[in-house]
XYZ file of C-alpha atoms in Angstrom:
447
model
C 43.999 70.229 101.599
C 44.871 66.758 102.879
C 47.684 66.148 100.231
C 49.043 69.517 100.732
C 49.150 68.939 104.756
C 50.414 65.502 104.356
C 53.136 66.578 102.169
C 53.923 69.246 104.726
C 54.068 66.636 107.579
C 56.087 64.412 105.624
C 58.686 67.126 104.982
C 58.905 67.792 108.642
C 59.364 64.242 109.367
C 62.245 63.900 106.647
C 63.942 67.247 107.730
C 65.188 70.062 105.660
C 68.781 69.935 104.258
C 71.399 72.088 105.303
C 72.107 74.213 102.267
C 69.853 77.398 103.118
C 71.503 80.355 104.862
C 68.218 81.945 105.900
C 65.475 80.807 108.150
C 62.791 78.657 106.636
C 59.326 78.288 107.293
C 58.127 81.648 108.492
C 54.995 81.795 106.427
C 53.111 83.963 109.129
C 54.957 86.012 111.990
C 51.897 84.835 114.167
C 53.203 81.424 114.264
C 55.436 82.561 117.051
C 54.867 86.007 117.885
C 57.938 86.361 120.306
C 60.366 84.836 117.784
C 58.983 86.434 114.422
C 56.608 89.067 115.226
C 56.525 92.789 116.515
C 54.733 92.679 120.139
C 53.413 96.161 119.712
C 52.138 96.341 116.065
C 49.430 94.103 114.168
C 48.669 94.167 110.363
C 46.069 93.006 107.876
C 47.213 89.953 105.435
C 45.760 87.489 103.225
C 46.262 83.968 104.397
C 45.568 80.743 102.761
C 43.119 78.496 104.964
C 42.564 75.580 102.775
C 41.530 74.572 99.031
C 39.647 77.308 97.675
C 39.679 79.331 100.999
C 41.661 82.536 101.489
C 40.742 84.868 104.433
C 41.866 88.301 105.527
C 43.370 88.036 109.041
C 45.167 90.207 111.306
C 48.672 89.076 112.569
C 51.743 90.505 113.864
C 54.005 92.961 111.915
C 57.315 90.830 111.038
C 60.466 91.658 112.842
C 63.984 91.619 111.740
C 65.430 88.133 112.135
C 68.843 88.401 110.291
C 71.330 91.168 109.477
C 70.446 91.349 105.839
C 66.861 91.459 106.552
C 64.492 94.348 105.345
C 61.033 95.146 106.733
C 58.846 96.743 103.768
C 55.670 98.884 104.317
C 53.672 97.485 101.489
C 52.615 100.046 98.920
C 51.454 97.589 95.938
C 50.777 94.173 95.494
C 49.167 92.005 92.987
C 47.023 88.642 92.257
C 48.981 86.346 89.833
C 47.460 83.420 87.855
C 50.036 81.159 89.640
C 48.531 82.077 92.942
C 45.297 80.375 91.784
C 47.403 77.134 91.666
C 47.830 77.632 95.574
C 44.096 78.648 96.004
C 43.210 75.338 94.017
C 45.236 73.275 96.166
C 47.642 72.364 93.191
C 50.923 73.310 95.010
C 51.862 71.033 97.873
C 53.039 71.719 101.229
C 50.587 74.895 102.083
C 49.880 75.414 105.722
C 46.926 76.890 107.324
C 47.507 80.432 107.904
C 50.357 80.965 105.222
C 50.512 84.685 103.951
C 50.225 84.738 100.362
C 51.682 87.000 97.638
C 54.859 86.953 95.713
C 54.573 90.194 93.629
C 55.054 93.412 95.706
C 56.623 96.812 95.958
C 57.002 99.068 99.073
C 58.860 101.524 101.155
C 61.804 100.258 103.547
C 60.710 100.767 107.007
C 63.451 98.778 108.961
C 66.687 97.241 108.124
C 69.146 94.810 109.587
C 72.845 96.040 110.222
C 74.169 94.097 107.253
C 72.159 96.316 104.757
C 74.223 98.893 103.240
C 72.722 99.908 100.010
C 69.546 100.888 101.224
C 67.966 103.701 103.422
C 64.619 104.209 105.332
C 62.153 105.365 103.081
C 63.580 104.217 99.778
C 60.847 103.000 97.444
C 61.679 99.530 96.258
C 60.246 96.682 94.331
C 61.197 93.064 95.513
C 61.859 90.199 93.089
C 59.271 87.238 93.564
C 62.374 84.970 94.138
C 64.725 85.313 97.168
C 68.391 85.225 95.998
C 71.470 85.060 98.457
C 73.692 86.937 95.789
C 76.687 85.003 96.039
C 75.997 81.379 95.044
C 76.885 79.572 91.702
C 73.548 80.836 90.203
C 73.204 84.176 91.708
C 76.727 85.148 90.559
C 75.278 84.581 86.966
C 72.078 86.581 87.816
C 70.086 83.399 87.557
C 68.490 84.391 90.870
C 65.278 81.927 90.511
C 67.581 78.930 91.068
C 69.571 80.080 94.119
C 71.233 77.428 96.115
C 71.117 78.879 99.717
C 67.338 80.061 100.210
C 65.385 77.060 99.989
C 66.103 73.828 101.690
C 63.033 71.624 101.083
C 63.861 68.036 100.647
C 60.618 67.088 98.733
C 61.282 69.379 96.007
C 64.931 68.445 95.728
C 63.647 64.840 95.406
C 60.945 65.520 93.105
C 62.996 67.564 90.553
C 66.435 66.610 90.909
C 67.305 70.248 92.132
C 65.665 72.994 94.002
C 64.419 76.403 93.016
C 65.199 79.517 95.074
C 63.011 80.314 97.932
C 60.070 82.290 96.936
C 57.630 84.676 98.596
C 54.235 83.552 99.706
C 54.509 80.231 97.749
C 54.270 77.490 100.018
C 56.796 75.645 102.150
C 57.867 73.833 99.021
C 59.689 76.769 98.073
C 61.231 77.451 101.448
C 58.075 78.875 103.344
C 58.324 82.727 103.364
C 55.513 85.022 104.163
C 54.269 86.911 101.023
C 53.515 90.632 100.086
C 49.703 90.496 100.257
C 49.877 92.108 103.471
C 50.418 95.364 105.049
C 54.170 94.865 105.952
C 56.625 91.903 104.744
C 60.139 90.700 105.784
C 62.538 90.455 102.872
C 65.662 88.247 103.643
C 68.804 89.455 101.876
C 67.079 92.734 101.240
C 70.254 94.210 99.976
C 69.968 91.712 96.955
C 66.199 91.337 96.601
C 65.134 94.805 96.374
C 65.447 97.099 93.397
C 65.187 100.846 93.978
C 62.344 102.739 91.877
C 63.242 106.034 90.475
C 60.784 109.110 90.911
C 59.864 108.730 87.212
C 58.537 105.206 87.817
C 55.335 105.043 90.052
C 54.451 101.962 92.069
C 51.549 101.172 89.688
C 54.496 100.533 86.956
C 57.272 99.495 88.970
C 55.535 96.672 90.856
C 55.298 94.328 87.876
C 59.179 94.043 87.580
C 58.438 91.787 90.747
C 57.318 88.961 88.173
C 55.072 89.579 85.378
C 57.213 91.669 83.306
C 60.409 89.575 83.701
C 58.422 86.286 83.351
C 56.898 87.417 80.222
C 60.115 88.717 78.757
C 62.038 85.428 79.857
C 59.410 83.488 78.025
C 60.100 85.101 74.831
C 63.677 85.518 74.854
C 64.696 82.182 76.434
C 62.470 80.417 73.699
C 64.487 82.253 71.102
C 61.752 84.387 69.261
C 63.766 86.194 66.483
C 63.448 88.306 63.678
C 60.663 86.915 61.368
C 59.069 84.438 63.566
C 55.320 83.780 63.503
C 54.720 83.434 67.125
C 51.531 81.698 68.815
C 50.612 82.227 72.543
C 48.527 80.115 74.635
C 46.764 82.158 77.384
C 45.706 85.882 76.715
C 46.127 86.588 80.514
C 48.728 89.045 81.681
C 51.704 87.067 81.004
C 50.447 86.478 77.541
C 49.406 89.932 76.690
C 52.959 91.018 77.703
C 54.647 88.201 75.977
C 52.924 89.295 72.779
C 54.415 92.699 73.170
C 57.970 91.123 73.773
C 57.341 89.082 70.853
C 56.915 91.858 68.427
C 59.735 93.812 70.182
C 62.158 90.957 69.443
C 61.091 90.993 65.673
C 58.157 88.730 65.522
C 56.358 89.038 62.100
C 52.990 87.738 63.432
C 51.529 87.051 66.763
C 48.555 84.651 67.251
C 46.688 84.547 70.625
C 44.857 81.414 71.540
C 41.964 81.663 74.156
C 38.444 82.156 74.518
C 35.527 84.465 75.736
C 35.934 88.296 76.499
C 39.698 87.836 76.840
C 40.083 87.905 73.100
C 37.980 90.726 72.679
C 40.144 92.340 75.035
C 43.270 91.337 72.978
C 41.328 92.665 69.578
C 40.916 96.252 71.350
C 44.209 96.654 73.407
C 46.628 94.423 70.979
C 45.372 95.103 67.434
C 48.321 93.459 65.778
C 47.738 90.189 67.373
C 45.369 87.732 65.457
C 43.336 85.561 67.710
C 42.206 81.782 67.784
C 39.094 81.105 69.908
C 39.613 77.388 70.945
C 36.063 77.051 71.999
C 35.166 77.206 68.132
C 37.710 74.493 67.350
C 36.361 71.312 68.873
C 38.366 67.823 68.915
C 41.614 67.093 70.016
C 43.233 68.342 66.955
C 40.945 71.555 66.214
C 43.298 74.169 67.619
C 46.235 72.574 65.891
C 44.430 72.452 62.385
C 43.487 75.804 62.877
C 47.026 77.275 63.501
C 48.494 75.045 60.357
C 45.903 76.782 58.234
C 46.642 80.186 59.273
C 50.543 79.639 58.799
C 51.353 78.136 55.427
C 50.101 74.722 56.232
C 53.387 74.141 58.397
C 52.599 76.034 61.654
C 54.119 78.783 63.770
C 57.860 78.889 64.339
C 57.332 79.085 68.266
C 54.521 78.376 70.649
C 54.665 80.138 73.984
C 52.525 78.136 76.676
C 51.302 80.904 79.206
C 48.558 79.048 80.871
C 49.487 76.156 83.184
C 48.893 72.465 83.671
C 45.669 72.310 85.987
C 43.266 72.965 83.256
C 42.200 69.823 81.714
C 39.886 69.762 78.330
C 39.045 66.288 78.353
C 37.167 64.010 80.687
C 40.297 61.670 80.651
C 42.640 64.198 82.151
C 39.734 65.795 84.486
C 39.447 62.058 85.926
C 43.250 61.601 86.001
C 43.697 64.969 87.872
C 40.946 64.443 90.391
C 42.145 60.872 91.255
C 45.976 61.793 91.637
C 47.051 59.820 88.666
C 48.757 62.945 87.469
C 49.223 66.667 88.644
C 49.339 68.316 85.312
C 47.513 67.626 82.036
C 49.494 67.443 78.845
C 46.663 68.790 76.480
C 47.788 72.282 75.759
C 51.638 71.232 75.412
C 50.552 68.814 73.053
C 48.768 71.412 71.232
C 51.762 73.531 71.302
C 54.310 70.672 70.388
C 51.988 69.526 67.347
C 50.960 73.003 66.276
C 54.568 74.335 65.589
C 56.446 73.733 62.241
C 58.837 70.985 62.172
C 62.269 72.051 64.107
C 59.881 74.292 65.782
C 60.400 75.787 69.436
C 57.922 75.597 72.377
C 58.375 77.477 75.532
C 56.803 76.657 78.875
C 56.310 79.500 81.080
C 52.685 78.136 82.661
C 53.312 76.673 86.076
C 53.634 72.661 85.955
C 54.106 71.056 89.319
C 54.831 67.382 88.739
C 53.912 64.690 86.308
C 51.714 64.381 83.377
C 50.294 61.548 81.083
C 49.793 60.993 77.384
C 52.772 63.374 76.587
C 53.129 63.463 72.843
C 57.008 62.435 73.148
C 57.031 61.185 69.414
C 56.079 64.012 67.779
C 58.754 65.970 69.994
C 61.413 63.433 68.864
C 60.522 62.649 65.225
C 59.892 66.468 64.177
C 62.797 68.068 65.953
C 60.772 70.196 68.236
C 62.887 71.991 70.711
C 61.075 72.067 74.113
C 62.129 74.605 76.217
C 61.100 74.787 80.145
C 61.667 78.490 80.683
C 61.707 77.895 84.506
C 60.782 80.510 87.046
C 62.335 83.746 85.413
C 65.537 85.064 86.870
C 64.241 88.507 87.653
C 67.437 89.704 88.719
C 68.989 89.032 85.153
C 66.621 91.322 83.517
C 64.853 93.710 85.881
C 67.670 96.739 85.426
C 67.222 96.806 81.764
C 63.196 96.352 82.084
C 62.979 99.319 84.446
C 64.890 101.346 81.734
C 62.557 100.266 79.092
C 59.409 101.501 81.462
C 61.514 104.783 81.958
C 61.680 105.337 78.248
C 58.344 104.369 77.469
C 58.980 101.137 75.544
C 57.014 99.234 78.119
C 53.650 100.276 79.517
C 52.662 97.779 82.387
C 49.255 99.723 82.755
C 47.996 98.119 79.633
C 47.349 95.108 81.243
C 46.088 96.484 84.419
C 41.989 96.344 84.894
C 41.228 97.017 88.487
C 42.567 98.758 91.524
C 41.688 97.407 94.740
C 41.929 97.563 98.405
C 43.989 95.105 100.369
C 41.053 94.619 102.884
C 39.099 92.869 99.896
C 41.628 90.573 98.522
C 39.653 87.453 99.975
C 37.039 88.488 97.667
C 39.266 89.451 94.725
C 40.882 86.202 94.658
C 37.357 84.299 93.795
C 36.475 87.153 91.404
C 39.975 86.737 89.825
C 39.716 82.853 89.494
C 36.316 83.213 87.869
C 37.376 86.041 85.608
C 34.531 87.791 86.687
C 34.257 91.848 85.976
C 36.812 91.117 83.131
C 39.298 91.361 85.793
C 42.937 90.757 84.446
C 45.639 92.175 86.316
C 44.938 94.218 89.637
C 46.917 96.750 91.568
C 46.340 96.328 95.343
C 46.666 99.429 97.463
C 47.126 99.630 101.205
C 47.150 102.366 103.822
C 50.630 103.159 102.956
C 50.192 103.567 98.966
C 50.873 106.942 97.127
C 47.777 108.393 95.393
C 47.008 106.715 91.929
C 49.075 107.606 89.264
C 48.034 108.696 85.998
C 46.520 105.874 83.892
C 45.662 103.625 87.028
C 42.199 102.373 86.947
C 39.721 103.842 89.568
C 39.503 102.081 92.816
C 36.914 99.441 92.996
C 35.713 98.295 96.438
C 33.848 94.944 97.232
């Protein structure tokens, strides 16, 4: 928490750049109720209070701040593996009281006068990134790299460029309140909201916000093609959808690398997938050796990293992460690079925040491995086509959903999700505005 707060204070001292065209650092309308919040309406929301500490709070409902704002009544949200990076303090510039949640859908409650393509009462899903709609990247539908919604100076200095602003994901990405709440303000609502048709319930449409587009981007951006053998690290929701999409794009085999009950889940729900239990293959090269044995001695054509950089396997990286000598471990990336065949391809979708040590750059160069940072998926590039695939039944997001929970229980859900208790994979979070559950939705679990 100290590092996160220090980074936030440093950003305040340095000052933002002047590129953003929407207000920054409104992570909770209670920061200044008169300026940001409705004086008459309160709501429930999940707030970050420090490392490994999230709490349900009461705060003001957000109000319209700009002409193209939309205020949503939230009907569905979820918890993402990347939310755990916030919980653990891996992402800098968190501020106590920040409202979390970057995946949500809802009903249009209020609109600014600049919003012409929506009506009050419309059912919509939000993209997790906030795009302006008219900058260099937005014109190409590369919405995650919008140039006008994040003015953070430290991110620009660290990365040599910025991402778009993102909901509920720290001041590092603009400082926007998230959707793990009963209401959310959506800047540029005419751009960042997609109408949901009547034949797509919230329990399916919600996941267009992030996980479906992210998994699709992981597969197509890494270039999975007809006949490829694909290995995926991480059997969570992203990895599961990536497995489906790899087959959809022509993969001949998909091999999932993970451990414990998640592999049992894969065997039940995704019987076409082969599995590797990394806990049974010890040593620095255990998984690498197994994958080469499984694929002609050469290894898979493609590796998809769907885990993240904060999970060390060795004592060395554990110490380096704890002492700040690196922000991310290179161990899984090295496994990916060393496992694929010569001139193979490795796509990185798991979140990596900063810098890593002991990266096997020699293997990357000498064996001609294509290492592809898939980036934050450009949701706007894909979500119309993916919505049609849901309508046609080609994609079933409910395959990965194990729990339906109440927004009031989100503080407890975070810790259960973190510990993978109750075989929790992907959740659907209902609010007082949610419609009755659709067919196939898990029964409500209360905590």
